[in-house]
């Protein structure tokens, strides 16, 4: 195994949907924020 | 179990074994056996990852957790999506570019052989011991609730997994995991709709949910900060993120799943899908438990859900006292049921004052029932020092109230959950044994064919080891609990080593090794000497590894400069 551990990734394959990886990462984090807000409302409503 | 349930269970188990063997029939070389020829599409990677993480105990204990303690457990998973983003952006591309078979292989290229071997041995020791326990734990619950011989349950799960995992390797494991996970979730949805259907005709789903909420079972999120409590937002987000980083980034049973992706993009999508659906999935399973709780506000539950210990208590030296407590519990339940109906009636009439009164009566009746139950548990302590029936709540409900055929389906889902996580563990143990130990240290230079056969034999070895361990786990007592907790004591250190590799380019092997030793000492100190919640061990371990390695590295460089 060559020591390529720090070689920059020159050609990053784009995701098959969503445009870019950054967009998909943002979707995931926004989803987490929305879920947390919904859990808070759920706890408040039923608590 | 009715004949239809037996038929469903038998067809499901036989079917999955045949499917696994069939899917793995074309496995012909080491690459294929260890990483499914790196051709899996993202949806298979995603569901295989989820099936690996979700063991049978997850599906049995999580609803029980919500039943007993509410839904706050969901917060443990809040850091997972963040970890999926971090791993997708860093580790996945690196592992794919290096075409490694195991995560630990990366450490030799980055640091040195001793760091790789330390990490591989840590994984083998921890996962090797815990795989026996993860086979034993669901078998114990299944045998107690179904009245089956535990050795038969262990043999069925272990034997089935060994057959397809040793013949087809990662390809068979990933494909069966995918199908098993679909059936598991199908079983959970069926169970959920059955609970809703079984609620009393005069109580709506929303009203039953509000009863569960009033009794504190719908407490999904808590923003107060307390490092001694792992069930709050901050512990879940920070500690849970570190735990997920360690588990998905350094545990070969997970790394192997996304190494089998057709490309880095396929692996990334698999991890991101897991990050997207894991939190709602855990919420759903907990909500299922909360609905079982709501159901038991209108239908009398047993005073204790483990049927074996219940019978032992009834027949024991304090049997008469226990049966009297059961009668008192029935009276307390009747009172509670009346209060629950009064509360529902007040809600329906939109009478705020009456709802507040009924709510207080409901809470008071709940406290009374809990008090009676605590007395019954004291008697059960005669047979078990730490009686806990949380894991039996869901399966007890399934076997008592679900219709014929569906009991078999849910039981098959529980078997599948155990099989999928067990198969991934054995496959990962085999790959680490052969790639990091046999091929690198003990027998380097042999043919690929030799290592391919060795991988199959290693899977059989770890399977037999797990089955043997599980057969005797019942006699190990508190050791089983210790093994269960062992993993959380080492993940932080493993994560720290990998973080150094990924982000601190100038840190060498000796500094990383010293950092690992210091990190482990810090985690053990926290475990034995502090009340810190276990989710924070991963943060402490990883931080101490990184900081110590940076200091040692600076010291080494300074000495070289002189």
Coordinates of C-alpha atoms in Angstrom, one line a residue:
Chain A
X1 CA 0.0 0.0 0.0
X2 CA 1.5 3.3 -1.0
X3 CA 1.5 6.2 1.4
X4 CA -1.1 8.3 -0.3
X5 CA -2.8 9.3 2.9
X6 CA -2.3 13.0 2.3
X7 CA -2.5 13.3 -1.4
X8 CA -5.3 15.7 -2.4
X9 CA -8.3 14.1 -4.0
X10 CA -7.9 15.5 -7.5
X11 CA -11.1 14.2 -9.2
X12 CA -14.0 13.9 -6.9
X13 CA -17.0 12.0 -8.4
X14 CA -20.1 14.2 -8.1
X15 CA -23.2 12.7 -6.5
X16 CA -25.8 11.2 -8.9
X17 CA -28.3 13.7 -7.7
X18 CA -28.4 16.9 -5.6
X19 CA -25.8 18.8 -7.6
X20 CA -22.9 18.7 -5.2
X21 CA -21.7 17.0 -2.1
X22 CA -21.9 20.3 -0.2
X23 CA -25.6 20.5 -1.0
X24 CA -26.2 17.0 0.2
X25 CA -24.3 17.7 3.4
X26 CA -26.4 20.8 3.9
X27 CA -29.6 18.9 3.3
X28 CA -28.6 16.4 6.1
X29 CA -27.8 19.2 8.6
X30 CA -30.9 21.1 7.8
X31 CA -32.9 17.9 8.2
X32 CA -31.3 17.4 11.6
X33 CA -32.2 21.0 12.7
X34 CA -35.8 20.5 11.5
X35 CA -36.2 17.2 13.3
X36 CA -34.8 18.7 16.5
X37 CA -37.4 21.6 16.2
X38 CA -40.2 19.1 15.6
X39 CA -39.1 17.0 18.5
X40 CA -39.2 20.1 20.7
X41 CA -42.7 21.0 19.5
X42 CA -43.7 17.3 20.0
X43 CA -42.4 17.3 23.6
X44 CA -44.1 20.6 24.4
X45 CA -47.4 19.6 22.9
X46 CA -47.7 16.2 24.6
X47 CA -45.7 16.9 27.7
Chain B
X1 CA -47.2 -19.7 18.7
X2 CA -49.8 -20.9 16.2
X3 CA -49.1 -23.0 13.2
X4 CA -49.3 -20.0 10.8
X5 CA -46.7 -18.2 12.9
X6 CA -44.4 -21.3 12.8
X7 CA -44.9 -21.4 9.0
X8 CA -44.0 -17.7 8.5
X9 CA -41.0 -18.0 10.8
X10 CA -39.7 -21.2 9.2
X11 CA -40.2 -19.8 5.6
X12 CA -38.5 -16.5 6.5
X13 CA -35.5 -18.2 8.1
X14 CA -35.0 -20.8 5.5
X15 CA -35.6 -18.2 2.8
X16 CA -33.0 -15.8 4.0
X17 CA -30.3 -18.5 4.3
X18 CA -31.0 -19.7 0.8
X19 CA -31.0 -16.1 -0.4
X20 CA -27.6 -15.5 1.3
X21 CA -26.1 -18.6 -0.1
X22 CA -27.5 -17.9 -3.6
X23 CA -26.2 -14.3 -3.6
X24 CA -22.8 -15.3 -2.4
X25 CA -22.4 -18.2 -4.8
X26 CA -20.2 -16.2 -7.2
X27 CA -17.7 -15.2 -4.6
X28 CA -14.5 -16.4 -6.0
X29 CA -11.6 -14.3 -4.6
X30 CA -10.4 -12.3 -1.7
X31 CA -11.6 -9.0 -3.0
X32 CA -15.0 -10.4 -3.5
X33 CA -15.1 -12.1 -0.1
X34 CA -13.9 -9.1 1.9
X35 CA -15.5 -6.1 0.1
X36 CA -18.0 -7.7 -2.3
X37 CA -15.7 -6.8 -5.2
X38 CA -16.4 -3.1 -4.4
X39 CA -19.5 -3.1 -6.5
X40 CA -22.4 -2.5 -4.1
X41 CA -24.9 0.3 -5.1
X42 CA -25.5 3.0 -2.5
X43 CA -28.9 1.7 -1.4
X44 CA -27.5 -1.7 -0.5
X45 CA -24.6 0.0 1.4
X46 CA -27.1 2.2 3.3
X47 CA -29.4 -0.6 4.4
X48 CA -26.5 -2.9 5.2
X49 CA -25.0 -0.2 7.4
X50 CA -28.3 0.3 9.2
X51 CA -28.9 -3.4 9.6
X52 CA -25.4 -3.8 11.1
X53 CA -26.0 -1.1 13.6
X54 CA -29.5 -2.2 14.6
X55 CA -29.2 -5.5 16.5
X56 CA -32.1 -7.6 17.8
X57 CA -31.6 -5.9 21.2
X58 CA -32.2 -2.5 19.5
X59 CA -35.6 -3.6 18.3
X60 CA -36.5 -5.3 21.6
X61 CA -34.9 -2.8 24.1
X62 CA -35.7 0.5 22.4
X63 CA -39.6 0.1 22.6
X64 CA -39.0 -1.1 26.2
X65 CA -36.9 2.0 26.9
X66 CA -39.7 4.3 25.8
X67 CA -42.2 2.2 27.8
X68 CA -40.2 2.6 31.0
X69 CA -38.4 5.9 30.6
X70 CA -40.0 7.8 27.7
X71 CA -38.5 8.8 24.3
X72 CA -35.5 10.8 25.5
X73 CA -33.2 8.0 24.3
X74 CA -33.7 9.4 20.7
X75 CA -31.3 12.2 21.6
X76 CA -28.4 9.7 21.7
X77 CA -28.6 9.7 17.8
X78 CA -28.7 13.4 17.2
X79 CA -24.9 13.6 16.6
X80 CA -25.1 10.8 14.0
X81 CA -26.0 12.9 11.0
X82 CA -23.1 15.3 11.7
X83 CA -20.8 12.3 12.0
X84 CA -22.0 11.0 8.6
X85 CA -21.2 14.3 7.0
X86 CA -17.7 14.4 8.5
X87 CA -17.0 10.8 7.5
X88 CA -18.3 11.3 4.0
X89 CA -16.2 14.3 3.5
X90 CA -13.0 12.7 4.9
X91 CA -12.6 9.0 5.6
X92 CA -14.7 7.6 2.7
X93 CA -12.6 9.1 -0.1
X94 CA -9.4 8.2 1.7
X95 CA -10.3 4.5 2.2
X96 CA -11.5 4.2 -1.3
X97 CA -8.5 5.8 -2.8
X98 CA -6.1 3.5 -0.9
X99 CA -8.3 0.5 -1.7
X100 CA -7.8 -0.9 1.8
X101 CA -9.7 -4.0 3.0
X102 CA -9.7 -2.9 6.6
X103 CA -9.7 0.5 8.4
X104 CA -6.5 -0.5 10.3
X105 CA -4.6 -1.0 7.0
X106 CA -4.7 2.8 6.6
X107 CA -2.9 3.3 9.9
X108 CA 0.2 1.6 8.8
X109 CA 0.6 3.8 5.7
X110 CA -0.1 6.9 7.8
X111 CA 1.8 6.0 11.0
X112 CA 3.5 2.6 11.4
X113 CA 3.0 -1.1 11.9
X114 CA 2.7 -1.0 15.7
X115 CA -0.2 1.6 15.5
X116 CA -2.0 -0.5 12.9
X117 CA -1.5 -3.7 15.0
X118 CA -2.6 -2.0 18.2
X119 CA -5.9 -0.8 16.6
X120 CA -6.5 -4.2 14.9
X121 CA -6.0 -6.1 18.1
X122 CA -8.2 -3.7 20.0
X123 CA -11.0 -4.3 17.5
X124 CA -10.5 -8.1 17.5
X125 CA -10.5 -8.3 21.3
X126 CA -13.6 -6.0 21.8
X127 CA -15.7 -7.2 18.9
X128 CA -14.6 -10.9 19.4
X129 CA -16.0 -10.8 23.0
X130 CA -19.0 -8.7 22.2
X131 CA -20.2 -10.8 19.3
X132 CA -20.8 -13.7 21.7
X133 CA -22.8 -11.4 23.9
X134 CA -24.8 -9.9 21.0
X135 CA -25.8 -13.5 20.1
X136 CA -26.6 -14.4 23.6
X137 CA -28.7 -11.3 24.6
X138 CA -31.5 -11.7 22.0
X139 CA -31.5 -15.5 22.4
X140 CA -32.1 -15.1 26.1
X141 CA -35.1 -12.8 25.5
X142 CA -36.5 -15.0 22.7
X143 CA -36.1 -18.2 24.8
X144 CA -37.7 -16.6 27.9
X145 CA -40.8 -15.2 26.0
X146 CA -41.3 -18.1 23.7
X147 CA -40.4 -20.8 26.1
X148 CA -37.7 -22.2 23.8
X149 CA -34.4 -23.7 24.8
X150 CA -31.8 -20.9 24.6
X151 CA -29.2 -23.3 23.1
X152 CA -31.5 -24.0 20.2
X153 CA -32.1 -20.2 19.5
X154 CA -28.3 -19.5 19.6
X155 CA -27.7 -22.5 17.3
X156 CA -30.4 -21.4 14.8
X157 CA -29.1 -17.8 14.6
X158 CA -25.4 -18.7 14.7
X159 CA -25.7 -21.7 12.3
X160 CA -27.7 -19.7 9.7
X161 CA -25.3 -16.8 9.7
X162 CA -22.3 -19.1 9.6
X163 CA -23.6 -20.8 6.5
X164 CA -24.1 -17.8 4.3
X165 CA -21.4 -15.6 5.7
X166 CA -18.6 -18.2 5.4
X167 CA -19.7 -19.2 1.9
X168 CA -20.4 -15.8 0.4
X169 CA -18.5 -13.3 2.5
X170 CA -19.3 -9.6 2.3
X171 CA -21.4 -10.0 -0.8
X172 CA -23.8 -12.5 1.0
X173 CA -23.7 -10.4 4.2
X174 CA -24.6 -7.1 2.4
X175 CA -27.4 -8.6 0.3
X176 CA -29.0 -10.4 3.2
X177 CA -28.6 -7.3 5.4
X178 CA -30.5 -5.3 2.8
X179 CA -33.4 -7.7 2.6
X180 CA -33.5 -8.4 6.3
X181 CA -33.6 -4.7 7.1
X182 CA -36.6 -4.2 4.8
X183 CA -38.4 -7.1 6.5
X184 CA -37.4 -5.8 10.0
X185 CA -38.9 -2.4 9.3
X186 CA -42.0 -4.0 7.7
X187 CA -42.4 -6.0 10.9
X188 CA -42.1 -2.8 13.0
X189 CA -44.7 -1.0 10.9
X190 CA -47.1 -3.9 11.2
X191 CA -46.6 -4.0 15.0
X192 CA -47.3 -0.2 15.2
X193 CA -50.6 -0.4 13.2
X194 CA -51.6 -3.4 15.3
X195 CA -51.2 -1.5 18.5
X196 CA -53.2 1.4 17.1
X197 CA -56.0 -1.0 16.0
X198 CA -56.0 -2.7 19.5
X199 CA -56.7 0.6 21.4
X200 CA -60.2 0.7 22.9
X201 CA -62.8 1.6 20.4
X202 CA -63.8 4.7 22.5
X203 CA -60.2 6.0 22.7
X204 CA -58.7 7.6 19.6
X205 CA -55.0 7.4 18.6
X206 CA -54.4 11.0 19.5
X207 CA -56.1 10.7 22.9
X208 CA -54.1 7.6 23.7
X209 CA -50.9 9.5 22.7
X210 CA -51.9 12.4 25.0
X211 CA -52.3 9.9 27.9
X212 CA -48.8 8.6 27.2
X213 CA -47.5 12.2 27.0
X214 CA -49.2 13.1 30.3
X215 CA -47.4 10.3 32.0
X216 CA -44.0 11.5 30.7
X217 CA -43.4 9.0 27.8
X218 CA -43.2 11.6 25.0
X219 CA -40.2 13.6 26.3
X220 CA -38.2 13.5 23.0
X221 CA -35.9 16.4 23.6
X222 CA -34.3 18.2 26.6
X223 CA -32.1 21.2 26.1
X224 CA -30.7 21.4 29.7
X225 CA -27.0 20.8 29.9
X226 CA -25.7 18.1 32.2
X227 CA -22.6 16.0 31.5
X228 CA -23.8 13.3 33.9
X229 CA -26.9 12.8 31.9
X230 CA -26.5 11.2 28.4
X231 CA -30.1 11.7 27.5
X232 CA -30.1 15.4 26.7
X233 CA -29.6 17.4 23.5
X234 CA -26.0 18.4 24.1
X235 CA -24.8 15.0 25.2
X236 CA -26.5 13.5 22.2
X237 CA -25.2 16.0 19.7
X238 CA -21.6 16.2 20.9
X239 CA -21.1 12.8 22.6
X240 CA -23.3 11.0 20.1
X241 CA -21.4 12.6 17.2
X242 CA -18.0 11.3 18.6
X243 CA -19.6 7.9 19.3
X244 CA -20.9 7.7 15.7
X245 CA -17.5 8.9 14.3
X246 CA -15.8 6.2 16.2
X247 CA -18.3 3.4 15.3
X248 CA -18.7 4.2 11.7
X249 CA -15.2 5.5 11.0
X250 CA -13.0 3.0 12.9
X251 CA -15.1 -0.2 13.6
X252 CA -14.4 -2.6 10.8
X253 CA -17.9 -4.1 11.0
X254 CA -19.2 -0.7 9.7
X255 CA -16.2 0.3 7.5
X256 CA -16.4 -3.0 5.6
X257 CA -20.0 -2.2 4.7
X258 CA -19.1 1.0 2.9
X259 CA -15.8 -0.3 1.5
X260 CA -18.0 -2.6 -0.5
X261 CA -19.6 0.5 -2.3
X262 CA -19.1 0.6 -6.1
X263 CA -17.3 4.0 -5.7
X264 CA -16.6 6.6 -3.1
X265 CA -19.8 8.3 -4.2
X266 CA -21.8 5.2 -3.6
X267 CA -20.3 4.7 -0.2
X268 CA -20.9 8.4 0.7
X269 CA -24.5 8.2 -0.4
X270 CA -24.9 5.1 1.8
X271 CA -23.6 6.9 4.8
X272 CA -25.6 10.0 4.1
X273 CA -28.8 8.1 3.7
X274 CA -28.1 6.5 7.1
X275 CA -27.7 10.0 8.5
X276 CA -30.9 11.2 7.0
X277 CA -33.2 8.4 8.2
X278 CA -31.6 7.0 11.4
X279 CA -33.0 9.7 13.7
X280 CA -36.6 9.4 12.4
X281 CA -36.3 5.6 12.5
X282 CA -35.2 5.6 16.1
X283 CA -38.0 8.1 16.9
X284 CA -40.5 5.7 15.3
X285 CA -39.2 2.7 17.3
X286 CA -39.4 4.7 20.5
X287 CA -42.8 6.0 19.6
X288 CA -43.9 2.3 19.1
X289 CA -42.8 1.7 22.7
X290 CA -44.7 4.8 23.9
X291 CA -47.8 3.4 22.1
X292 CA -47.4 0.0 23.8
X293 CA -47.3 2.1 27.1
X294 CA -50.5 3.9 26.0
X295 CA -52.1 0.5 25.1
X296 CA -51.3 -0.8 28.6
X297 CA -53.2 2.2 30.2
X298 CA -56.4 0.6 29.0
X299 CA -55.4 -3.1 29.1
X300 CA -53.9 -4.6 32.2
X301 CA -50.2 -5.4 31.9
X302 CA -48.4 -8.1 33.9
X303 CA -46.7 -6.8 37.0
X304 CA -43.4 -8.0 35.5
X305 CA -42.8 -8.7 31.8
X306 CA -40.1 -11.4 32.0
X307 CA -42.4 -14.5 32.0
X308 CA -39.8 -16.9 33.4
X309 CA -39.0 -14.7 36.4
X310 CA -42.7 -14.0 36.9
X311 CA -43.4 -17.7 37.2
X312 CA -40.4 -18.2 39.5
X313 CA -41.7 -15.5 41.8
X314 CA -45.2 -17.0 41.9
X315 CA -43.8 -20.4 42.7
X316 CA -41.0 -19.2 45.0
X317 CA -40.8 -18.9 48.8
X318 CA -42.6 -15.6 48.7
X319 CA -45.2 -16.8 46.2
X320 CA -48.2 -16.0 48.3
X321 CA -46.9 -12.4 49.0
X322 CA -46.2 -12.0 45.3
X323 CA -49.7 -13.1 44.2
X324 CA -51.2 -10.7 46.7
X325 CA -49.1 -7.9 45.2
X326 CA -50.4 -9.0 41.7
X327 CA -54.0 -8.5 43.1
X328 CA -53.1 -5.1 44.5
X329 CA -51.5 -4.2 41.1
X330 CA -54.7 -5.2 39.3
X331 CA -56.7 -2.9 41.7
X332 CA -54.1 0.0 41.1
X333 CA -54.5 -0.6 37.3
X334 CA -58.3 -0.4 37.5
X335 CA -57.9 3.0 39.3
X336 CA -55.4 4.1 36.7
X337 CA -57.6 3.0 33.8
X338 CA -60.5 5.0 35.3
X339 CA -58.3 8.1 35.6
X340 CA -57.1 7.7 32.1
X341 CA -60.6 7.5 30.8
X342 CA -61.6 10.5 32.9
X343 CA -58.7 12.4 31.3
X344 CA -59.7 11.4 27.8
X345 CA -63.3 12.4 28.5
X346 CA -62.1 15.8 29.8
X347 CA -60.0 16.3 26.7
X348 CA -62.9 15.4 24.5
X349 CA -65.2 17.8 26.3
X350 CA -62.5 20.5 26.1
X351 CA -62.8 20.9 29.9
X352 CA -59.5 22.3 31.0
X353 CA -60.2 22.2 34.7
X354 CA -61.5 18.6 34.6
X355 CA -58.5 17.6 32.5
X356 CA -56.1 19.1 35.1
X357 CA -57.9 17.2 37.9
X358 CA -57.9 13.9 35.9
X359 CA -54.3 14.4 35.0
X360 CA -53.3 14.6 38.7
X361 CA -55.4 11.5 39.5
X362 CA -53.8 9.7 36.6
X363 CA -50.3 10.6 37.8
X364 CA -51.2 9.6 41.4
X365 CA -52.6 6.2 40.1
X366 CA -49.5 5.7 38.1
X367 CA -47.3 6.3 41.1
X368 CA -49.4 3.9 43.1
X369 CA -49.0 1.2 40.5
X370 CA -45.3 1.8 40.3
X371 CA -45.0 1.4 44.0
X372 CA -46.8 -2.0 43.9
X373 CA -44.6 -3.1 41.0
X374 CA -41.5 -2.0 43.0
X375 CA -42.6 -4.4 45.8
X376 CA -42.9 -7.2 43.2
X377 CA -39.5 -6.5 41.8
X378 CA -38.0 -6.8 45.3
X379 CA -39.3 -10.4 45.5
X380 CA -37.9 -11.1 42.0
X381 CA -34.5 -10.0 43.3
X382 CA -34.5 -13.4 45.1
X383 CA -33.7 -14.9 41.6
X384 CA -31.9 -12.0 39.9
X385 CA -29.9 -9.3 41.7
X386 CA -30.8 -6.7 39.1
X387 CA -34.2 -7.6 37.6
X388 CA -35.0 -5.6 34.5
X389 CA -37.9 -6.4 32.2
X390 CA -37.5 -3.5 29.8
X391 CA -36.3 -5.8 27.0
X392 CA -39.3 -8.1 27.4
X393 CA -42.1 -5.5 27.1
X394 CA -42.3 -5.4 23.3
X395 CA -42.0 -9.1 22.6
X396 CA -44.5 -9.9 25.4
X397 CA -47.0 -7.6 23.8
X398 CA -46.4 -9.2 20.4
X399 CA -46.9 -12.7 21.6
X400 CA -50.0 -11.9 23.6
X401 CA -51.9 -9.6 21.3
X402 CA -50.8 -9.8 17.7
X403 CA -52.8 -11.9 15.3
X404 CA -51.7 -15.2 13.9
X405 CA -49.1 -14.9 11.2
X406 CA -48.0 -11.4 12.3
X407 CA -46.4 -12.9 15.4
X408 CA -44.3 -15.1 13.1
X409 CA -43.4 -12.0 11.0
X410 CA -42.3 -9.9 14.0
X411 CA -40.3 -12.9 15.4
X412 CA -38.6 -13.3 12.0
X413 CA -37.8 -9.6 12.1
X414 CA -36.1 -10.1 15.5
X415 CA -34.2 -13.1 14.3
X416 CA -33.1 -11.1 11.2
X417 CA -32.0 -8.1 13.3
X418 CA -29.8 -10.5 15.3
X419 CA -28.5 -12.2 12.1
X420 CA -27.6 -9.1 10.2
X421 CA -25.5 -7.5 13.0
X422 CA -23.9 -10.9 13.8
X423 CA -23.0 -11.5 10.1
X424 CA -21.4 -8.1 9.7
X425 CA -19.4 -8.7 12.9
X426 CA -18.1 -12.1 11.9
X427 CA -17.2 -10.9 8.4
X428 CA -15.3 -7.9 9.9
X429 CA -13.5 -10.1 12.4
X430 CA -12.5 -12.5 9.7
X431 CA -11.2 -9.7 7.4
X432 CA -9.1 -8.1 10.3
X433 CA -7.8 -11.5 11.3
X434 CA -6.6 -12.4 7.8
X435 CA -5.6 -9.0 6.5
X436 CA -4.1 -7.3 9.5
X437 CA -2.7 -10.3 11.4
X438 CA -2.2 -13.3 9.2
X439 CA -1.3 -11.7 5.9
X440 CA 0.7 -8.8 7.5
X441 CA 2.4 -10.4 10.5
X442 CA 2.2 -14.2 10.6
X443 CA 2.2 -15.5 7.1
X444 CA 3.1 -12.8 4.6
X445 CA 3.7 -13.6 0.9
X446 CA 1.2 -16.5 0.5
X447 CA -1.1 -16.6 -2.5
X448 CA -4.4 -14.7 -2.7
X449 CA -6.2 -18.0 -2.9
X450 CA -4.6 -19.0 0.4
X451 CA -5.9 -15.8 2.1
X452 CA -9.3 -16.3 0.4
X453 CA -9.7 -19.8 2.0
X454 CA -8.3 -18.4 5.2
X455 CA -11.0 -15.7 5.3
X456 CA -13.7 -18.4 5.0
X457 CA -12.1 -20.4 7.8
X458 CA -11.7 -17.3 9.9
X459 CA -15.5 -16.6 9.5
X460 CA -16.2 -20.1 10.7
X461 CA -13.8 -19.8 13.6
X462 CA -15.3 -16.5 14.8
X463 CA -18.8 -18.0 14.3
X464 CA -17.9 -21.1 16.5
X465 CA -16.2 -18.8 19.0
X466 CA -19.3 -16.6 19.3
X467 CA -21.7 -19.6 19.5
X468 CA -19.5 -21.2 22.2
X469 CA -19.2 -17.9 24.1
X470 CA -23.0 -17.4 23.9
X471 CA -23.7 -20.9 25.2
X472 CA -21.8 -20.2 28.4
X473 CA -22.6 -16.4 28.7
X474 CA -25.4 -17.2 31.1
X475 CA -22.9 -18.5 33.6
X476 CA -20.7 -15.5 33.3
X477 CA -23.1 -13.2 35.2
X478 CA -21.9 -9.6 35.5
X479 CA -19.1 -10.3 33.0
X480 CA -21.7 -10.1 30.2
X481 CA -22.5 -6.6 31.4
X482 CA -18.9 -5.7 31.6
X483 CA -18.3 -6.9 28.0
X484 CA -21.2 -4.8 26.9
X485 CA -19.7 -1.7 28.4
X486 CA -16.2 -2.5 27.2
X487 CA -16.7 -1.1 23.7
X488 CA -17.5 2.4 25.0
X489 CA -14.2 2.4 26.9
X490 CA -12.1 2.0 23.8
X491 CA -13.9 3.8 21.0
X492 CA -12.6 7.2 22.0
X493 CA -9.0 6.1 21.8
X494 CA -9.5 4.4 18.4
X495 CA -11.2 7.6 17.1
X496 CA -8.3 9.7 18.4
X497 CA -5.8 7.7 16.4
X498 CA -7.8 8.0 13.2
X499 CA -8.4 11.8 13.8
X500 CA -4.6 12.2 14.1
X501 CA -4.3 10.3 10.8
X502 CA -6.9 12.3 9.0
X503 CA -6.3 15.9 10.2
X504 CA -2.8 16.2 11.8
X505 CA -0.4 15.5 9.0
X506 CA 2.8 16.1 10.9
X507 CA 2.1 13.7 13.8
X508 CA 4.2 10.5 13.6
X509 CA 3.6 6.9 14.7
X510 CA 5.4 7.1 18.1
X511 CA 3.5 10.3 19.1
X512 CA 0.2 8.6 18.0
X513 CA 1.0 5.5 20.0
X514 CA 1.8 7.6 23.1
X515 CA -1.4 9.6 22.6
X516 CA -3.4 6.3 22.4
X517 CA -2.0 5.1 25.7
X518 CA -2.7 8.5 27.4
X519 CA -6.2 8.6 25.9
X520 CA -7.1 5.2 27.2
X521 CA -5.8 6.0 30.7
X522 CA -8.0 9.1 30.7
X523 CA -11.1 7.2 29.6
X524 CA -10.4 4.5 32.3
X525 CA -10.0 7.3 34.9
X526 CA -13.4 8.8 33.9
X527 CA -15.0 5.3 34.0
X528 CA -13.7 4.4 37.5
X529 CA -13.5 7.9 39.2
X530 CA -16.1 10.3 37.7
X531 CA -19.9 10.3 37.2
X532 CA -19.4 11.4 33.5
X533 CA -22.1 9.9 31.2
X534 CA -20.6 7.3 28.8
X535 CA -21.3 9.3 25.7
X536 CA -18.7 11.8 26.8
X537 CA -15.9 9.1 27.2
X538 CA -15.5 9.2 23.4
X539 CA -15.0 13.0 23.5
X540 CA -12.5 12.8 26.4
X541 CA -10.6 9.8 24.9
X542 CA -10.3 11.3 21.4
X543 CA -9.3 14.7 22.8
X544 CA -6.6 13.3 25.1
X545 CA -5.2 11.2 22.3
X546 CA -4.9 14.2 20.0
X547 CA -3.5 16.6 22.5
X548 CA -1.0 14.1 24.0
X549 CA 0.2 13.2 20.5
X550 CA 0.7 16.8 19.5
X551 CA 2.7 17.4 22.7
X552 CA 4.8 14.3 22.2
X553 CA 5.3 15.2 18.6
X554 CA 6.5 18.7 19.5
X555 CA 8.9 17.2 22.1
X556 CA 10.3 14.7 19.6
X557 CA 10.9 17.4 17.0
X558 CA 12.5 19.7 19.6
X559 CA 14.9 16.9 20.6
X560 CA 15.8 16.2 16.9
X561 CA 16.5 19.9 16.4
X562 CA 19.1 19.8 19.2

